[in-house]
XYZ file of N, CA and C in Angstrom:
816
model
N -46.757 -64.143 -14.357
C -46.306 -65.492 -14.456
C -44.944 -65.558 -15.123
N -44.035 -66.402 -14.531
C -42.715 -66.520 -15.049
C -42.622 -67.982 -15.707
N -42.571 -68.039 -17.009
C -42.511 -69.311 -17.609
C -41.086 -69.800 -18.013
N -40.182 -68.761 -18.154
C -38.801 -69.181 -18.611
C -37.846 -68.197 -18.109
N -36.571 -68.665 -18.111
C -35.445 -67.835 -17.533
C -34.339 -67.897 -18.531
N -33.791 -66.735 -18.837
C -32.701 -66.558 -19.795
C -31.393 -67.297 -19.243
N -30.752 -68.084 -20.122
C -29.482 -68.714 -19.778
C -28.492 -68.290 -20.707
N -27.675 -67.190 -20.503
C -26.807 -66.667 -21.452
C -25.447 -67.447 -21.587
N -25.252 -68.459 -20.685
C -24.073 -69.224 -20.860
C -24.279 -70.546 -21.485
N -25.474 -70.954 -21.874
C -25.781 -72.285 -22.287
C -25.035 -72.660 -23.569
N -24.793 -71.702 -24.523
C -24.051 -72.105 -25.754
C -22.573 -72.362 -25.580
N -22.093 -71.655 -24.488
C -20.581 -71.742 -24.399
C -20.198 -72.980 -23.441
N -21.121 -73.665 -22.759
C -20.765 -74.658 -21.856
C -20.645 -76.035 -22.608
N -19.642 -76.692 -22.259
C -19.462 -78.083 -22.928
C -20.255 -78.972 -22.089
N -20.964 -79.976 -22.780
C -21.709 -80.919 -22.016
C -20.843 -81.924 -21.247
N -19.580 -82.005 -21.507
C -18.672 -82.879 -20.863
C -17.987 -82.142 -19.663
N -18.167 -80.780 -19.479
C -17.618 -80.056 -18.426
C -18.653 -79.534 -17.458
N -18.735 -80.313 -16.309
C -19.714 -79.995 -15.308
C -19.324 -78.877 -14.431
N -18.090 -78.463 -14.491
C -17.614 -77.516 -13.543
C -18.146 -76.085 -13.648
N -18.623 -75.719 -14.888
C -19.068 -74.345 -15.128
C -20.574 -74.255 -15.141
N -21.284 -75.355 -14.965
C -22.729 -75.340 -15.048
C -23.338 -74.775 -13.768
N -24.605 -74.462 -13.805
C -25.349 -74.095 -12.656
C -25.458 -75.320 -11.640
N -25.676 -75.061 -10.392
C -25.923 -76.230 -9.503
C -27.231 -76.925 -9.939
N -28.172 -76.178 -10.283
C -29.468 -76.694 -10.734
C -29.988 -75.817 -11.932
N -30.465 -76.492 -13.039
C -31.102 -75.756 -14.041
C -32.451 -76.376 -14.426
N -33.480 -75.740 -14.427
C -34.810 -76.280 -14.739
C -35.454 -75.488 -15.980
N -35.859 -76.329 -16.906
C -36.514 -75.666 -18.143
C -37.821 -76.243 -18.436
N -38.855 -75.405 -18.395
C -40.218 -75.793 -18.825
C -40.783 -77.100 -18.101
N -40.472 -77.283 -16.796
C -40.729 -78.472 -16.137
C -42.347 -78.618 -15.824
N -42.937 -79.691 -16.141
C -44.377 -79.890 -15.928
C -44.524 -81.252 -15.184
N -45.447 -81.341 -14.359
C -45.956 -82.578 -13.750
C -47.500 -82.612 -13.719
N -47.982 -83.544 -14.378
C -49.464 -83.802 -14.485
C -49.819 -85.159 -13.736
N -50.697 -85.014 -12.686
C -51.211 -86.302 -12.036
C -52.563 -86.498 -12.649
N -52.743 -87.665 -13.245
C -53.925 -88.109 -13.862
C -54.976 -88.287 -12.888
N -56.129 -87.816 -13.038
C -57.305 -87.932 -12.157
C -57.881 -89.373 -12.222
N -58.372 -89.892 -11.027
C -58.940 -91.161 -11.048
C -60.457 -91.072 -11.131
N -61.029 -91.958 -11.866
C -62.461 -92.015 -12.180
C -63.012 -90.595 -12.559
N -63.811 -89.959 -11.718
C -64.364 -88.727 -12.142
C -63.583 -87.497 -11.814
N -62.424 -87.789 -11.088
C -61.626 -86.680 -10.648
C -60.833 -86.017 -11.793
N -60.714 -84.737 -11.760
C -59.927 -84.078 -12.920
C -58.379 -84.257 -12.678
N -57.699 -84.081 -13.853
C -56.203 -84.159 -13.726
C -55.747 -82.962 -12.945
N -54.591 -83.109 -12.305
C -54.056 -82.004 -11.509
C -52.625 -81.616 -12.128
N -52.467 -80.325 -12.369
C -51.195 -79.810 -12.884
C -50.469 -79.359 -11.623
N -49.595 -80.308 -10.980
C -48.876 -79.935 -9.805
C -47.725 -78.980 -10.109
N -47.046 -79.089 -11.269
C -46.090 -78.190 -11.705
C -46.362 -77.824 -13.170
N -46.346 -76.582 -13.493
C -46.952 -76.138 -14.753
C -46.032 -75.261 -15.485
N -44.934 -75.870 -16.096
C -44.056 -75.220 -17.003
C -43.093 -74.184 -16.334
N -42.480 -74.550 -15.192
C -41.599 -73.628 -14.470
C -40.142 -73.820 -14.970
N -39.392 -72.618 -14.954
C -37.977 -72.550 -15.359
C -37.297 -71.717 -14.326
N -36.099 -72.181 -13.966
C -35.208 -71.322 -13.031
C -33.891 -71.950 -12.981
N -32.936 -71.352 -12.421
C -31.589 -71.893 -12.198
C -31.164 -71.544 -10.744
N -30.198 -72.358 -10.207
C -29.698 -72.040 -8.986
C -28.118 -71.985 -9.020
N -27.560 -71.002 -8.573
C -26.188 -70.799 -8.604
C -25.401 -71.807 -7.613
N -24.293 -72.118 -7.852
C -23.449 -72.866 -6.808
C -23.257 -72.048 -5.603
N -23.433 -72.708 -4.483
C -23.307 -71.943 -3.202
C -24.431 -71.043 -2.780
N -25.501 -71.056 -3.523
C -26.636 -70.173 -3.333
C -27.741 -70.853 -2.485
N -28.401 -70.105 -1.563
C -29.580 -70.664 -0.949
C -30.799 -70.196 -1.807
N -31.507 -71.033 -2.331
C -32.688 -70.710 -3.232
C -33.890 -71.235 -2.582
N -34.826 -70.336 -2.451
C -36.188 -70.705 -1.800
C -37.319 -70.870 -2.764
N -38.084 -71.890 -2.494
C -39.320 -72.112 -3.188
C -40.442 -71.809 -2.195
N -41.067 -70.670 -2.346
C -42.016 -70.147 -1.429
C -43.440 -70.220 -1.925
N -44.313 -70.749 -1.089
C -45.714 -70.862 -1.498
C -46.516 -71.616 -0.468
N -47.773 -71.603 -0.693
C -48.756 -72.257 0.221
C -48.648 -73.849 -0.028
N -49.305 -74.532 0.944
C -49.339 -75.984 0.725
C -50.103 -76.250 -0.640
N -49.615 -77.125 -1.501
C -50.210 -77.520 -2.748
C -49.716 -76.545 -3.827
N -48.721 -75.753 -3.606
C -48.253 -74.774 -4.669
C -47.403 -75.484 -5.673
N -46.821 -76.631 -5.299
C -45.919 -77.387 -6.291
C -44.555 -77.486 -5.804
N -44.296 -76.951 -4.614
C -42.928 -76.929 -4.072
C -42.319 -78.365 -3.921
N -43.101 -79.214 -3.167
C -42.574 -80.615 -2.878
C -42.467 -81.433 -4.118
N -43.452 -81.191 -5.001
C -43.480 -82.038 -6.333
C -42.162 -81.654 -7.063
N -41.884 -80.272 -7.110
C -40.603 -79.857 -7.775
C -39.329 -80.535 -7.159
N -39.204 -80.620 -5.827
C -38.117 -81.199 -5.214
C -38.075 -82.702 -5.566
N -39.278 -83.287 -5.488
C -39.380 -84.785 -5.842
C -38.762 -85.022 -7.243
N -39.100 -84.206 -8.202
C -38.562 -84.431 -9.553
C -37.061 -84.258 -9.617
N -36.579 -83.181 -8.906
C -35.211 -82.910 -8.991
C -34.331 -83.948 -8.275
N -34.920 -84.723 -7.360
C -34.152 -85.697 -6.579
C -34.454 -87.098 -7.090
N -35.246 -87.278 -8.092
C -35.437 -88.604 -8.671
C -36.509 -89.423 -8.101
N -37.412 -88.777 -7.214
C -38.605 -89.541 -6.723
C -39.757 -89.548 -7.730
N -39.819 -88.537 -8.486
C -40.874 -88.467 -9.573
C -40.286 -88.128 -10.890
N -40.842 -88.653 -11.983
C -40.429 -88.323 -13.282
C -41.341 -87.084 -13.736
N -40.729 -86.182 -14.499
C -41.614 -85.084 -15.006
C -42.430 -85.531 -16.077
N -43.536 -84.868 -16.433
C -44.433 -85.200 -17.467
C -43.793 -84.509 -18.716
N -43.346 -83.294 -18.563
C -42.613 -82.618 -19.675
C -41.463 -81.813 -19.113
N -40.580 -81.354 -20.010
C -39.505 -80.546 -19.530
C -38.217 -81.237 -19.140
N -37.196 -80.443 -18.881
C -35.904 -81.019 -18.597
C -35.319 -80.239 -17.243
N -34.363 -80.940 -16.640
C -33.602 -80.324 -15.545
C -32.305 -81.039 -15.389
N -31.332 -80.258 -14.943
C -30.021 -80.844 -14.513
C -29.810 -80.417 -13.114
N -29.062 -81.385 -12.348
C -28.699 -81.125 -11.005
C -27.201 -81.482 -11.030
N -26.307 -80.412 -10.619
C -24.910 -80.656 -10.678
C -24.376 -80.902 -12.099
N -25.156 -80.467 -13.098
C -24.775 -80.701 -14.457
C -25.177 -81.939 -15.057
N -25.893 -82.856 -14.208
C -26.380 -84.118 -14.664
C -27.881 -84.174 -14.886
N -28.210 -84.827 -15.976
C -29.677 -84.891 -16.326
C -30.560 -85.731 -15.405
N -31.619 -85.187 -15.004
C -32.534 -85.908 -14.039
C -33.148 -87.196 -14.575
N -33.210 -87.291 -15.958
C -33.797 -88.516 -16.479
C -32.708 -89.636 -16.774
N -31.528 -89.226 -17.287
C -30.592 -90.175 -17.718
C -29.352 -90.408 -16.791
N -29.197 -89.456 -15.801
C -28.030 -89.501 -14.907
C -28.356 -89.427 -13.464
N -29.582 -89.949 -13.123
C -30.094 -89.753 -11.748
C -29.188 -90.342 -10.688
N -28.487 -91.466 -10.972
C -27.571 -92.063 -10.017
C -26.390 -91.171 -9.752
N -25.966 -90.478 -10.650
C -24.810 -89.542 -10.411
C -25.296 -88.400 -9.588
N -26.552 -88.041 -9.828
C -27.089 -86.882 -9.001
C -27.255 -87.339 -7.543
N -27.643 -88.507 -7.306
C -27.989 -89.037 -5.942
C -26.650 -89.144 -5.162
N -25.542 -89.258 -5.868
C -24.214 -89.351 -5.177
C -23.730 -88.032 -4.681
N -24.380 -86.909 -5.110
C -23.842 -85.599 -4.722
C -24.858 -84.748 -3.937
N -26.142 -85.302 -3.731
C -27.078 -84.556 -3.065
C -27.580 -85.210 -1.800
N -28.393 -84.528 -1.073
C -29.093 -85.186 0.100
C -30.391 -84.436 0.266
N -31.317 -85.157 0.895
C -32.678 -84.581 0.976
C -33.121 -84.600 2.472
N -33.535 -83.516 2.989
C -34.237 -83.570 4.328
C -35.792 -83.438 4.016
N -36.535 -84.525 4.082
C -37.884 -84.537 3.716
C -38.792 -83.850 4.652
N -40.082 -83.605 4.132
C -41.059 -82.945 4.974
C -41.394 -83.802 6.239
N -41.485 -85.142 5.925
C -41.729 -86.054 7.107
C -40.393 -86.563 7.507
N -39.915 -86.341 8.741
C -38.596 -86.723 9.223
C -38.317 -88.202 9.006
N -37.129 -88.470 8.497
C -36.671 -89.834 8.310
C -35.855 -90.275 9.449
N -36.516 -90.698 10.604
C -35.889 -91.055 11.788
C -36.417 -92.310 12.332
N -35.595 -93.209 12.846
C -36.046 -94.447 13.461
C -36.191 -94.233 14.979
N -37.415 -94.232 15.448
C -37.644 -93.717 16.872
C -37.149 -94.712 17.996
N -36.818 -95.980 17.531
C -36.257 -96.906 18.545
C -34.807 -97.065 18.417
N -34.207 -96.071 17.723
C -32.737 -95.989 17.687
C -32.454 -94.650 18.523
N -31.213 -94.664 19.121
C -30.848 -93.332 19.778
C -30.456 -92.318 18.631
N -30.238 -91.076 19.074
C -29.882 -90.033 18.191
C -28.644 -90.413 17.408
N -27.539 -90.779 18.094
C -26.302 -91.128 17.528
C -26.510 -92.505 16.693
N -27.474 -93.353 17.208
C -27.659 -94.660 16.416
C -28.238 -94.361 15.060
N -29.186 -93.430 15.018
C -29.694 -93.062 13.746
C -28.677 -92.470 12.765
N -27.768 -91.627 13.370
C -26.694 -91.075 12.539
C -25.767 -92.218 12.022
N -25.412 -93.162 12.839
C -24.560 -94.264 12.497
C -25.241 -95.132 11.365
N -26.537 -95.387 11.568
C -27.298 -96.175 10.523
C -27.283 -95.568 9.184
N -27.628 -94.222 9.140
C -27.717 -93.670 7.849
C -26.239 -93.321 7.231
N -25.379 -93.173 8.183
C -23.869 -93.069 7.678
C -23.427 -94.260 7.070
N -23.827 -95.426 7.583
C -23.349 -96.750 7.077
C -24.048 -96.930 5.728
N -25.280 -96.505 5.509
C -25.904 -96.571 4.244
C -25.113 -95.892 3.076
N -24.465 -94.777 3.511
C -23.658 -94.069 2.582
C -22.266 -94.667 2.461
N -21.968 -95.727 3.172
C -20.641 -96.403 3.244
C -19.539 -95.376 3.620
N -19.924 -94.602 4.584
C -18.897 -93.689 5.178
C -18.208 -94.425 6.307
N -16.869 -94.338 6.348
C -16.075 -94.960 7.512
C -16.575 -94.662 8.837
N -16.604 -95.587 9.776
C -17.144 -95.352 11.100
C -16.649 -94.203 11.849
N -15.280 -94.015 11.802
C -14.743 -92.868 12.508
C -15.159 -91.565 11.958
N -15.406 -91.507 10.680
C -15.851 -90.284 10.037
C -17.307 -89.966 10.384
N -18.175 -91.043 10.551
C -19.527 -90.835 10.936
C -19.563 -90.307 12.284
N -18.770 -90.781 13.236
C -18.782 -90.278 14.540
C -18.301 -88.842 14.671
N -17.202 -88.593 13.925
C -16.573 -87.285 13.986
C -17.591 -86.184 13.371
N -18.143 -86.467 12.260
C -19.036 -85.582 11.547
C -20.343 -85.535 12.356
N -20.895 -86.647 12.867
C -22.034 -86.648 13.626
C -21.957 -85.851 14.916
N -20.937 -86.023 15.581
C -20.790 -85.239 16.860
C -20.673 -83.799 16.558
N -20.006 -83.364 15.541
C -19.824 -81.952 15.172
C -21.254 -81.380 14.827
N -22.039 -82.061 14.137
C -23.326 -81.578 13.775
C -24.284 -81.579 15.055
N -24.182 -82.591 15.807
C -24.963 -82.603 17.050
C -24.664 -81.368 17.987
N -23.376 -81.077 18.067
C -23.102 -79.914 18.903
C -23.583 -78.585 18.285
N -23.526 -78.503 16.959
C -23.994 -77.271 16.299
C -25.491 -77.062 16.552
N -26.261 -78.122 16.643
C -27.699 -78.050 16.919
C -28.118 -78.256 18.310
N -27.101 -78.275 19.216
C -27.361 -78.444 20.672
C -28.136 -79.792 20.925
N -27.746 -80.842 20.253
C -28.378 -82.089 20.447
C -27.318 -83.127 21.090
N -26.149 -82.682 21.307
C -25.062 -83.505 21.732
C -25.432 -84.286 22.981
N -25.942 -83.521 23.963
C -26.239 -84.154 25.275
C -27.450 -85.205 25.138
N -28.213 -85.079 24.075
C -29.251 -86.012 23.902
C -28.953 -87.125 22.999
N -27.698 -87.276 22.512
C -27.374 -88.192 21.495
C -27.648 -89.703 21.778
N -27.598 -90.075 23.138
C -27.737 -91.435 23.559
C -29.187 -91.720 23.949
N -30.117 -90.815 23.823
C -31.480 -91.016 24.150
C -32.146 -91.629 22.924
N -33.209 -92.423 23.149
C -33.921 -92.916 22.072
C -34.721 -91.813 21.349
N -34.793 -91.902 20.128
C -35.443 -90.698 19.410
C -36.933 -90.751 19.672
N -37.530 -91.805 20.172
C -38.956 -91.697 20.414
C -39.262 -90.708 21.584
N -38.189 -90.497 22.338
C -38.327 -89.435 23.440
C -38.051 -88.095 23.071
N -37.610 -87.815 21.842
C -37.358 -86.498 21.347
C -38.620 -85.700 21.126
N -38.588 -84.387 21.259
C -39.678 -83.538 20.972
C -39.749 -83.414 19.357
N -40.801 -82.939 18.897
C -40.950 -82.810 17.393
C -39.881 -82.045 16.820
N -39.503 -80.920 17.529
C -38.364 -80.017 16.954
C -36.975 -80.833 16.954
N -36.769 -81.609 18.042
C -35.561 -82.322 18.075
C -35.438 -83.389 16.925
N -36.627 -84.054 16.683
C -36.634 -85.020 15.625
C -36.331 -84.370 14.265
N -36.870 -83.231 14.056
C -36.646 -82.483 12.737
C -35.180 -82.089 12.695
N -34.582 -81.661 13.830
C -33.131 -81.324 13.819
C -32.282 -82.542 13.517
N -32.632 -83.732 14.131
C -31.915 -84.942 13.931
C -31.989 -85.334 12.352
N -33.170 -85.160 11.849
C -33.425 -85.486 10.436
C -32.466 -84.650 9.529
N -32.282 -83.357 9.927
C -31.349 -82.459 9.200
C -29.994 -82.908 9.307
N -29.519 -83.395 10.536
C -28.262 -83.885 10.673
C -27.993 -85.176 9.857
N -28.944 -85.960 9.766
C -28.885 -87.204 8.970
C -28.685 -86.854 7.460
N -29.394 -85.766 7.059
C -29.317 -85.364 5.601
C -27.932 -84.763 5.312
N -27.204 -84.399 6.340
C -25.837 -83.750 6.049
C -24.726 -84.725 6.358
N -24.939 -85.910 6.794
C -23.924 -86.816 7.307
C -23.066 -87.158 6.054
N -23.498 -87.212 4.957
C -22.674 -87.562 3.763
C -21.966 -86.386 3.135
N -22.118 -85.178 3.770
C -21.456 -83.966 3.242
C -21.904 -83.753 1.799
N -23.125 -83.579 1.497
C -23.566 -83.331 0.119
C -23.159 -82.046 -0.491
N -23.013 -81.936 -1.798
C -22.777 -80.686 -2.464
C -24.041 -79.784 -2.563
N -25.089 -80.531 -2.692
C -26.415 -79.826 -2.890
C -27.452 -80.493 -1.945
N -28.045 -79.600 -1.099
C -28.941 -80.073 -0.084
C -30.315 -79.542 -0.362
N -31.298 -80.479 -0.386
C -32.707 -80.138 -0.550
C -33.398 -80.253 0.799
N -33.984 -79.171 1.203
C -34.757 -79.029 2.485
C -36.226 -78.714 2.133
N -37.075 -79.719 2.529
C -38.539 -79.585 2.287
C -39.191 -79.178 3.568
N -39.546 -77.938 3.799
C -40.200 -77.482 4.975
C -39.442 -78.017 6.278
N -38.207 -77.626 6.389
C -37.357 -78.279 7.537
C -37.770 -77.819 8.885
N -38.535 -76.729 9.028
C -38.734 -76.179 10.365
C -40.271 -76.124 10.680
N -41.071 -76.804 9.796
C -42.531 -76.759 9.998
C -42.840 -77.346 11.353
N -43.723 -76.673 12.168
C -44.118 -77.168 13.465
C -43.129 -76.812 14.652
N -41.950 -76.243 14.284
C -41.031 -75.930 15.337
C -41.372 -74.633 16.041
N -41.016 -74.601 17.324
C -41.228 -73.291 18.002
C -40.213 -72.277 17.589
N -40.473 -71.001 17.732
C -39.601 -69.899 17.295
C -38.097 -69.998 17.568
N -37.874 -70.533 18.855
C -36.436 -70.631 19.302
C -35.717 -71.711 18.522
N -36.331 -72.854 18.373
C -35.679 -73.867 17.593
C -35.596 -73.627 16.032
N -36.581 -72.899 15.634
C -36.576 -72.450 14.156
C -35.351 -71.554 13.871
N -35.120 -70.641 14.791
C -33.947 -69.720 14.654
C -32.657 -70.454 14.820
N -32.656 -71.467 15.664
C -31.475 -72.285 15.829
C -31.070 -72.960 14.520
N -32.066 -73.516 13.835
C -31.909 -74.135 12.622
C -31.455 -73.150 11.561
N -32.056 -71.947 11.568
C -31.598 -70.927 10.616
C -30.130 -70.542 10.748
N -29.677 -70.473 12.052
C -28.290 -70.147 12.321
C -27.363 -71.323 11.785
N -27.918 -72.530 11.998
C -27.132 -73.715 11.568
C -26.967 -73.723 10.050
N -28.113 -73.461 9.405
C -28.017 -73.471 7.939
C -27.081 -72.370 7.359
N -27.046 -71.209 8.086
C -26.077 -70.239 7.633
C -24.617 -70.662 7.693
N -24.238 -71.673 8.685
C -23.033 -72.209 8.801
C -22.706 -73.132 7.585
N -23.786 -73.768 7.095
C -23.681 -74.703 5.912
C -23.462 -73.922 4.727
N -24.149 -72.808 4.505
C -23.867 -71.859 3.435
C -22.520 -71.333 3.402
N -21.912 -71.156 4.601
C -20.558 -70.586 4.719
C -19.642 -71.671 4.149
N -20.021 -72.897 4.186
C -19.122 -74.018 3.666
C -19.417 -74.232 2.197
N -20.169 -73.301 1.557
C -20.399 -73.254 0.120
C -21.271 -74.339 -0.415
N -22.149 -74.813 0.493
C -23.096 -75.786 0.051
C -24.330 -75.095 -0.668
N -24.761 -75.654 -1.711
C -25.963 -75.180 -2.450
C -27.248 -75.746 -1.708
N -28.184 -74.876 -1.268
C -29.291 -75.278 -0.526
C -30.565 -74.854 -1.304
N -31.507 -75.780 -1.487
C -32.836 -75.503 -2.113
C -33.770 -75.733 -0.926
N -34.504 -74.647 -0.645
C -35.359 -74.721 0.648
C -36.795 -74.357 0.158
N -37.614 -75.330 0.591
C -39.100 -75.068 0.429
C -39.649 -74.614 1.714
N -40.509 -73.500 1.652
C -41.040 -72.958 2.989
C -42.233 -72.150 2.655
N -43.072 -72.023 3.682
C -44.160 -71.101 3.625
C -43.978 -70.022 4.723
N -42.808 -70.104 5.377
C -42.505 -69.061 6.451
C -41.783 -67.847 5.866
N -42.445 -66.770 5.882
C -41.835 -65.504 5.280
C -40.481 -65.221 5.943
N -40.399 -65.115 7.247
C -39.167 -64.810 7.904
C -38.113 -65.752 7.588
N -38.390 -67.024 7.340
C -37.393 -68.034 6.992
C -36.750 -67.671 5.659
N -37.691 -67.421 4.698
C -37.120 -67.083 3.386
C -36.299 -65.798 3.381
N -36.747 -64.833 4.092
C -36.059 -63.459 4.083
C -34.741 -63.661 4.755
N -34.684 -64.517 5.889
C -33.437 -64.653 6.619
C -32.307 -65.367 5.890
N -32.719 -66.399 5.196
C -31.858 -67.401 4.596
C -31.562 -67.401 3.035
N -32.637 -66.990 2.321
C -32.465 -67.053 0.920
C -31.784 -65.996 0.184
N -30.944 -66.307 -0.784
C -30.298 -65.360 -1.650
C -31.306 -64.891 -2.636
N -32.076 -65.775 -3.205
C -33.179 -65.541 -4.099
C -34.350 -66.553 -3.681
N -35.564 -66.127 -4.119
C -36.678 -66.974 -4.016
C -37.503 -66.994 -5.225
N -38.201 -68.096 -5.429
C -39.204 -68.177 -6.497
C -40.553 -68.373 -5.796
N -41.388 -67.528 -6.020
C -42.780 -67.730 -5.321
C -43.655 -68.533 -6.291
N -44.204 -69.594 -5.753
C -45.004 -70.469 -6.503
C -46.559 -70.397 -6.141
N -47.360 -70.640 -7.091
C -48.777 -70.548 -6.849
C -49.429 -71.397 -7.800
N -50.210 -72.405 -7.391
C -50.928 -73.342 -8.319
C -49.896 -73.898 -9.462
N -48.718 -74.386 -8.909
C -47.803 -74.967 -9.908
C -46.972 -74.094 -10.771
N -47.203 -72.820 -10.617
C -46.421 -71.887 -11.504
C -45.536 -70.927 -10.672
N -44.505 -70.496 -11.212
C -43.662 -69.419 -10.633
C -44.300 -68.063 -11.001
N -44.720 -67.289 -10.017
C -45.384 -66.040 -10.228
C -44.458 -64.841 -10.005
N -43.337 -65.036 -9.333
C -42.383 -64.003 -9.080
C -41.077 -64.673 -8.685
N -39.963 -64.007 -8.972
C -38.639 -64.527 -8.619
C -37.681 -63.394 -8.485
N -36.769 -63.510 -7.586
C -35.741 -62.506 -7.418
C -35.192 -62.573 -5.931
N -34.339 -61.667 -5.620
C -33.911 -61.627 -4.191
C -35.078 -61.034 -3.341
N -35.153 -61.463 -2.145
C -36.300 -60.809 -1.255
C -36.376 -59.387 -1.374
N -35.319 -58.659 -1.331
C -35.308 -57.247 -1.428
C -35.870 -56.789 -2.700
N -35.360 -57.365 -3.814
C -35.798 -56.991 -5.117
C -37.315 -57.047 -5.242
N -37.964 -58.215 -4.748
C -39.331 -58.325 -4.870
C -40.131 -57.327 -3.930
N -39.642 -57.117 -2.805
C -40.289 -56.112 -1.920
C -40.261 -54.754 -2.486
N -39.122 -54.384 -3.093
C -39.083 -53.044 -3.750
C -39.908 -53.017 -5.034
N -39.938 -54.046 -5.808
C -40.643 -54.031 -7.001
C -42.197 -53.817 -6.763
N -42.626 -54.515 -5.681
C -44.040 -54.508 -5.446
C -44.514 -53.392 -4.372
N -43.438 -52.696 -3.889
C -43.615 -51.601 -3.040
C -44.357 -51.957 -1.739
N -43.884 -53.009 -1.078
C -44.492 -53.560 0.070
C -43.429 -53.712 1.204
N -43.840 -54.275 2.381
C -42.964 -54.360 3.512
C -42.197 -55.700 3.551
N -42.807 -56.739 3.091
C -42.244 -58.095 3.173
C -42.718 -59.037 2.129
N -42.309 -60.254 2.031
C -42.613 -61.149 1.044
C -44.108 -61.665 1.228
N -44.588 -61.630 2.430
C -46.003 -61.997 2.686
C -46.846 -61.048 1.851
N -46.540 -59.707 1.873
C -47.356 -58.757 1.204
C -47.156 -58.840 -0.320
N -45.949 -59.238 -0.727
C -45.687 -59.572 -2.149
C -46.709 -60.641 -2.618
N -46.758 -61.753 -1.820
C -47.589 -62.844 -2.162
C -48.994 -62.427 -2.273
N -49.433 -61.646 -1.279
C -50.917 -61.188 -1.199
C -51.160 -60.288 -2.428
N -50.226 -59.481 -2.753
C -50.473 -58.494 -3.863
C -50.674 -59.250 -5.145
N -49.872 -60.368 -5.349
C -49.888 -61.128 -6.567
C -51.073 -62.001 -6.651
N -51.294 -62.728 -5.561
C -52.330 -63.837 -5.641
C -53.602 -63.456 -4.911
N -53.696 -62.439 -4.166
C -54.915 -62.004 -3.456
C -55.218 -62.859 -2.229
N -54.178 -63.619 -1.707
C -54.477 -64.414 -0.502
C -53.174 -64.549 0.326
N -53.296 -65.126 1.521
C -52.160 -65.227 2.389
C -51.357 -66.475 2.020
N -50.012 -66.400 2.245
C -49.234 -67.513 2.025
C -49.424 -68.652 2.971
N -50.014 -68.352 4.149
C -50.284 -69.315 5.238
C -51.662 -69.975 5.039
N -52.410 -69.586 3.951
C -53.679 -70.142 3.732
C -53.690 -71.660 3.619
N -54.400 -72.297 4.357
C -54.455 -73.780 4.313
C -53.393 -74.526 5.101
N -52.496 -73.740 5.781
C -51.406 -74.343 6.569
C -51.939 -74.711 7.992
């Protein structure tokens, strides 16, 4: 179990200088959901600590219910932690959440798409919410549509899109404001292998633009293909952390699935 992570630079960083901080820093974060009636309390996140470097793709890897989505929800201001602290872009999640929201975007597990708008109509709608100039919305939107091979379908109603296309459109919407930090919560779940790999290649182009990406997934190949480092979560705790290759070598196995099985005694796809 990994309860804390050393931060050798913490004493030298000025609280007024956000330029030298990690993209994300989490310390002893906990989230307890109180049980109702006779139901027991649930420790969704149980004292986790980690940091994410600027420009890094950092994966939270684990089964459904491991605490990945709860962690994302805390870092993006949807939930308050029960205990612990965290900063995103150098800003505190409790006292500076508005500043955080100005620099991040989230692609949620359930796609945020209006099915009775066209693909480009959805992009314009969410771009307007960010107060982006119309010409910039169109330019950025068309660029992203081409990268994900959705340009020819941009004028179709989203209700006619396949599940994979809807997820790709949701990803484009999350990127329309050109965030510094992007949170992706199971962005390829349910996609066929072809579309999944298309999204992987697309995300590599975003990494090349020096975006920081936090990715939750239970797909081993996805984590191994995209992530600079991963934190393996199990029952709300981080049980292993490092580069995919470091973890594979440490546990003397062939892939991260076998790392997970060796640590927890079960498959990472259990319950999926």
